[in-house]
Amino acid sequence: MTDKKPIEKLTYEQAFEELEKVVASLEDEQKSLEDSLALFERGQTLSQHCAKLLNDAELKVQQLTEEGELEPFEE
């Protein structure tokens, strides 16, 4: 977690890996309240980013299966 790349630049795999590290770090009871809150906030943002990427992938798959070809979709 030392490399705090902007979340919107992370791939799903990168974001999920960092989210797992955040969860593991939060389970460490030696963290201060301030550090725990910062980790929690980063984890929430990572979780939302992962959900968005999954939703986008699902929309793309639906477009492929319903129409037989890939169509761009608006964000």
CSV table of N, CA and C in Angstrom, one decimal:
chain,number,residue,atom,x,y,z
A,1,MET,N,0.8,-1.2,0.0
A,1,MET,CA,0.0,0.0,0.0
A,1,MET,C,0.8,1.3,0.0
A,2,THR,N,2.1,1.1,-0.2
A,2,THR,CA,3.0,2.3,-0.2
A,2,THR,C,2.8,3.1,-1.4
A,3,ASP,N,2.5,2.4,-2.6
A,3,ASP,CA,2.2,3.1,-3.8
A,3,ASP,C,0.7,3.5,-3.9
A,4,LYS,N,0.4,4.7,-3.6
A,4,LYS,CA,-1.0,5.2,-3.6
A,4,LYS,C,-1.4,5.7,-5.0
A,5,LYS,N,-1.4,4.8,-6.0
A,5,LYS,CA,-1.8,5.2,-7.3
A,5,LYS,C,-3.3,5.7,-7.2
A,6,PRO,N,-3.7,6.7,-8.0
A,6,PRO,CA,-5.1,7.1,-8.0
A,6,PRO,C,-6.0,5.9,-8.3
A,7,ILE,N,-7.0,5.8,-7.5
A,7,ILE,CA,-7.9,4.6,-7.6
A,7,ILE,C,-8.5,4.4,-9.0
A,8,GLU,N,-8.9,5.6,-9.6
A,8,GLU,CA,-9.5,5.5,-10.9
A,8,GLU,C,-8.6,4.9,-12.0
A,9,LYS,N,-7.3,4.9,-11.8
A,9,LYS,CA,-6.3,4.4,-12.7
A,9,LYS,C,-6.0,2.9,-12.5
A,10,LEU,N,-6.5,2.3,-11.4
A,10,LEU,CA,-6.3,0.9,-11.1
A,10,LEU,C,-7.2,0.0,-11.9
A,11,THR,N,-6.6,-1.2,-12.3
A,11,THR,CA,-7.4,-2.2,-12.9
A,11,THR,C,-8.2,-2.9,-11.8
A,12,TYR,N,-9.2,-3.7,-12.2
A,12,TYR,CA,-9.9,-4.4,-11.2
A,12,TYR,C,-9.0,-5.2,-10.3
A,13,GLU,N,-8.1,-6.0,-10.9
A,13,GLU,CA,-7.2,-6.8,-10.1
A,13,GLU,C,-6.4,-6.0,-9.2
A,14,GLN,N,-5.8,-4.9,-9.6
A,14,GLN,CA,-5.0,-4.1,-8.7
A,14,GLN,C,-5.8,-3.5,-7.6
A,15,ALA,N,-7.0,-3.1,-7.9
A,15,ALA,CA,-7.9,-2.5,-6.8
A,15,ALA,C,-8.3,-3.5,-5.8
A,16,PHE,N,-8.6,-4.7,-6.3
A,16,PHE,CA,-9.1,-5.8,-5.4
A,16,PHE,C,-7.9,-6.3,-4.5
A,17,GLU,N,-6.7,-6.3,-5.1
A,17,GLU,CA,-5.5,-6.7,-4.3
A,17,GLU,C,-5.3,-5.7,-3.2
A,18,GLU,N,-5.4,-4.4,-3.6
A,18,GLU,CA,-5.2,-3.4,-2.5
A,18,GLU,C,-6.3,-3.4,-1.5
A,19,LEU,N,-7.5,-3.7,-1.9
A,19,LEU,CA,-8.6,-3.8,-1.0
A,19,LEU,C,-8.4,-4.9,0.0
A,20,GLU,N,-7.9,-6.1,-0.5
A,20,GLU,CA,-7.5,-7.2,0.5
A,20,GLU,C,-6.5,-6.7,1.5
A,21,LYS,N,-5.5,-6.0,1.0
A,21,LYS,CA,-4.4,-5.5,1.9
A,21,LYS,C,-5.0,-4.5,3.0
A,22,VAL,N,-5.9,-3.7,2.5
A,22,VAL,CA,-6.6,-2.7,3.4
A,22,VAL,C,-7.3,-3.5,4.5
A,23,VAL,N,-8.1,-4.5,4.1
A,23,VAL,CA,-8.9,-5.3,5.1
A,23,VAL,C,-7.9,-6.0,6.1
A,24,ALA,N,-6.8,-6.5,5.6
A,24,ALA,CA,-5.9,-7.2,6.5
A,24,ALA,C,-5.3,-6.2,7.4
A,25,SER,N,-5.0,-5.0,7.0
A,25,SER,CA,-4.4,-4.0,7.8
A,25,SER,C,-5.4,-3.5,8.9
A,26,LEU,N,-6.6,-3.4,8.5
A,26,LEU,CA,-7.7,-3.0,9.4
A,26,LEU,C,-7.9,-4.0,10.6
A,27,GLU,N,-7.6,-5.3,10.2
A,27,GLU,CA,-7.7,-6.3,11.3
A,27,GLU,C,-6.6,-6.2,12.3
A,28,ASP,N,-5.5,-5.5,12.0
A,28,ASP,CA,-4.4,-5.3,13.0
A,28,ASP,C,-4.9,-4.3,14.0
A,29,GLU,N,-5.0,-4.7,15.2
A,29,GLU,CA,-5.5,-3.8,16.3
A,29,GLU,C,-4.5,-2.8,16.7
A,30,GLN,N,-3.3,-2.8,16.2
A,30,GLN,CA,-2.3,-1.9,16.6
A,30,GLN,C,-2.4,-0.5,15.9
A,31,LYS,N,-3.3,-0.4,15.0
A,31,LYS,CA,-3.5,0.9,14.2
A,31,LYS,C,-4.2,1.9,15.1
A,32,SER,N,-3.8,3.2,14.9
A,32,SER,CA,-4.5,4.3,15.6
A,32,SER,C,-5.9,4.5,14.9
A,33,LEU,N,-6.7,5.2,15.6
A,33,LEU,CA,-8.1,5.5,15.1
A,33,LEU,C,-7.9,6.3,13.8
A,34,GLU,N,-7.1,7.3,13.8
A,34,GLU,CA,-6.9,8.1,12.6
A,34,GLU,C,-6.4,7.2,11.4
A,35,ASP,N,-5.5,6.3,11.6
A,35,ASP,CA,-5.0,5.4,10.5
A,35,ASP,C,-6.1,4.5,10.1
A,36,SER,N,-6.9,4.0,11.1
A,36,SER,CA,-7.9,3.1,10.7
A,36,SER,C,-9.0,3.7,9.9
A,37,LEU,N,-9.3,5.0,10.2
A,37,LEU,CA,-10.3,5.7,9.5
A,37,LEU,C,-9.8,6.0,8.0
A,38,ALA,N,-8.6,6.3,7.9
A,38,ALA,CA,-8.0,6.6,6.6
A,38,ALA,C,-8.0,5.3,5.7
A,39,LEU,N,-7.7,4.2,6.4
A,39,LEU,CA,-7.7,2.9,5.7
A,39,LEU,C,-9.2,2.5,5.3
A,40,PHE,N,-10.1,2.8,6.2
A,40,PHE,CA,-11.5,2.5,5.9
A,40,PHE,C,-12.0,3.3,4.7
A,41,GLU,N,-11.6,4.6,4.7
A,41,GLU,CA,-12.1,5.4,3.6
A,41,GLU,C,-11.5,4.9,2.3
A,42,ARG,N,-10.2,4.6,2.3
A,42,ARG,CA,-9.6,4.1,1.0
A,42,ARG,C,-10.2,2.8,0.6
A,43,GLY,N,-10.5,1.9,1.6
A,43,GLY,CA,-11.2,0.7,1.3
A,43,GLY,C,-12.6,0.8,0.7
A,44,GLN,N,-13.3,1.8,1.2
A,44,GLN,CA,-14.7,2.1,0.7
A,44,GLN,C,-14.5,2.5,-0.8
A,45,THR,N,-13.6,3.4,-1.1
A,45,THR,CA,-13.4,3.9,-2.4
A,45,THR,C,-12.9,2.8,-3.4
A,46,LEU,N,-12.1,1.9,-2.9
A,46,LEU,CA,-11.6,0.8,-3.7
A,46,LEU,C,-12.8,-0.1,-4.0
A,47,SER,N,-13.6,-0.4,-3.0
A,47,SER,CA,-14.8,-1.2,-3.2
A,47,SER,C,-15.7,-0.7,-4.2
A,48,GLN,N,-16.0,0.6,-4.1
A,48,GLN,CA,-16.9,1.3,-5.1
A,48,GLN,C,-16.3,1.2,-6.5
A,49,HIS,N,-15.0,1.4,-6.6
A,49,HIS,CA,-14.3,1.3,-7.9
A,49,HIS,C,-14.4,-0.1,-8.5
A,50,CYS,N,-14.2,-1.1,-7.7
A,50,CYS,CA,-14.3,-2.5,-8.1
A,50,CYS,C,-15.7,-2.8,-8.6
A,51,ALA,N,-16.7,-2.3,-7.8
A,51,ALA,CA,-18.1,-2.5,-8.2
A,51,ALA,C,-18.4,-1.9,-9.6
A,52,LYS,N,-17.9,-0.7,-9.8
A,52,LYS,CA,-18.1,0.0,-11.0
A,52,LYS,C,-17.5,-0.7,-12.2
A,53,LEU,N,-16.3,-1.2,-12.0
A,53,LEU,CA,-15.6,-2.0,-13.1
A,53,LEU,C,-16.4,-3.2,-13.4
A,54,LEU,N,-16.9,-3.9,-12.4
A,54,LEU,CA,-17.7,-5.1,-12.6
A,54,LEU,C,-19.0,-4.8,-13.3
A,55,ASN,N,-19.6,-3.7,-12.9
A,55,ASN,CA,-20.9,-3.3,-13.6
A,55,ASN,C,-20.6,-3.0,-15.0
A,56,ASP,N,-19.6,-2.3,-15.3
A,56,ASP,CA,-19.2,-1.9,-16.7
A,56,ASP,C,-19.0,-3.2,-17.5
A,57,ALA,N,-18.3,-4.2,-17.0
A,57,ALA,CA,-18.0,-5.4,-17.7
A,57,ALA,C,-19.3,-6.2,-17.9
A,58,GLU,N,-20.2,-6.2,-16.9
A,58,GLU,CA,-21.5,-6.8,-17.1
A,58,GLU,C,-22.3,-6.2,-18.2
A,59,LEU,N,-22.3,-4.9,-18.3
A,59,LEU,CA,-23.0,-4.2,-19.4
A,59,LEU,C,-22.5,-4.5,-20.7
A,60,LYS,N,-21.1,-4.6,-20.8
A,60,LYS,CA,-20.5,-5.0,-22.1
A,60,LYS,C,-20.9,-6.4,-22.5
A,61,VAL,N,-20.9,-7.3,-21.5
A,61,VAL,CA,-21.3,-8.7,-21.8
A,61,VAL,C,-22.8,-8.7,-22.3
A,62,GLN,N,-23.6,-8.0,-21.6
A,62,GLN,CA,-25.0,-8.0,-22.0
A,62,GLN,C,-25.2,-7.4,-23.4
A,63,GLN,N,-24.4,-6.4,-23.8
A,63,GLN,CA,-24.5,-5.8,-25.1
A,63,GLN,C,-24.0,-6.9,-26.1
A,64,LEU,N,-23.0,-7.6,-25.8
A,64,LEU,CA,-22.5,-8.6,-26.7
A,64,LEU,C,-23.5,-9.8,-26.9
A,65,THR,N,-24.1,-10.2,-25.9
A,65,THR,CA,-25.0,-11.4,-26.0
A,65,THR,C,-26.3,-11.0,-26.5
A,66,GLU,N,-26.8,-9.8,-26.3
A,66,GLU,CA,-28.1,-9.4,-26.8
A,66,GLU,C,-28.1,-9.0,-28.2
A,67,GLU,N,-27.0,-8.4,-28.7
A,67,GLU,CA,-27.0,-7.8,-30.0
A,67,GLU,C,-26.1,-8.6,-31.0
A,68,GLY,N,-25.2,-9.4,-30.4
A,68,GLY,CA,-24.3,-10.2,-31.2
A,68,GLY,C,-23.0,-9.4,-31.6
A,69,GLU,N,-23.0,-8.2,-31.3
A,69,GLU,CA,-21.8,-7.4,-31.5
A,69,GLU,C,-21.6,-6.3,-30.4
A,70,LEU,N,-20.4,-5.9,-30.3
A,70,LEU,CA,-20.0,-4.9,-29.2
A,70,LEU,C,-20.5,-3.5,-29.7
A,71,GLU,N,-21.2,-2.9,-28.7
A,71,GLU,CA,-21.6,-1.5,-29.0
A,71,GLU,C,-21.0,-0.6,-27.8
A,72,PRO,N,-20.5,0.5,-28.1
A,72,PRO,CA,-20.0,1.4,-27.0
A,72,PRO,C,-21.2,1.8,-26.1
A,73,PHE,N,-21.0,2.0,-24.8
A,73,PHE,CA,-22.0,2.5,-23.9
A,73,PHE,C,-21.5,3.7,-23.2
A,74,GLU,N,-22.4,4.5,-22.8
A,74,GLU,CA,-22.1,5.8,-22.1
A,74,GLU,C,-21.8,5.5,-20.7
A,75,GLU,N,-20.9,6.3,-20.1
A,75,GLU,CA,-20.6,6.1,-18.7
A,75,GLU,C,-21.5,7.0,-17.9
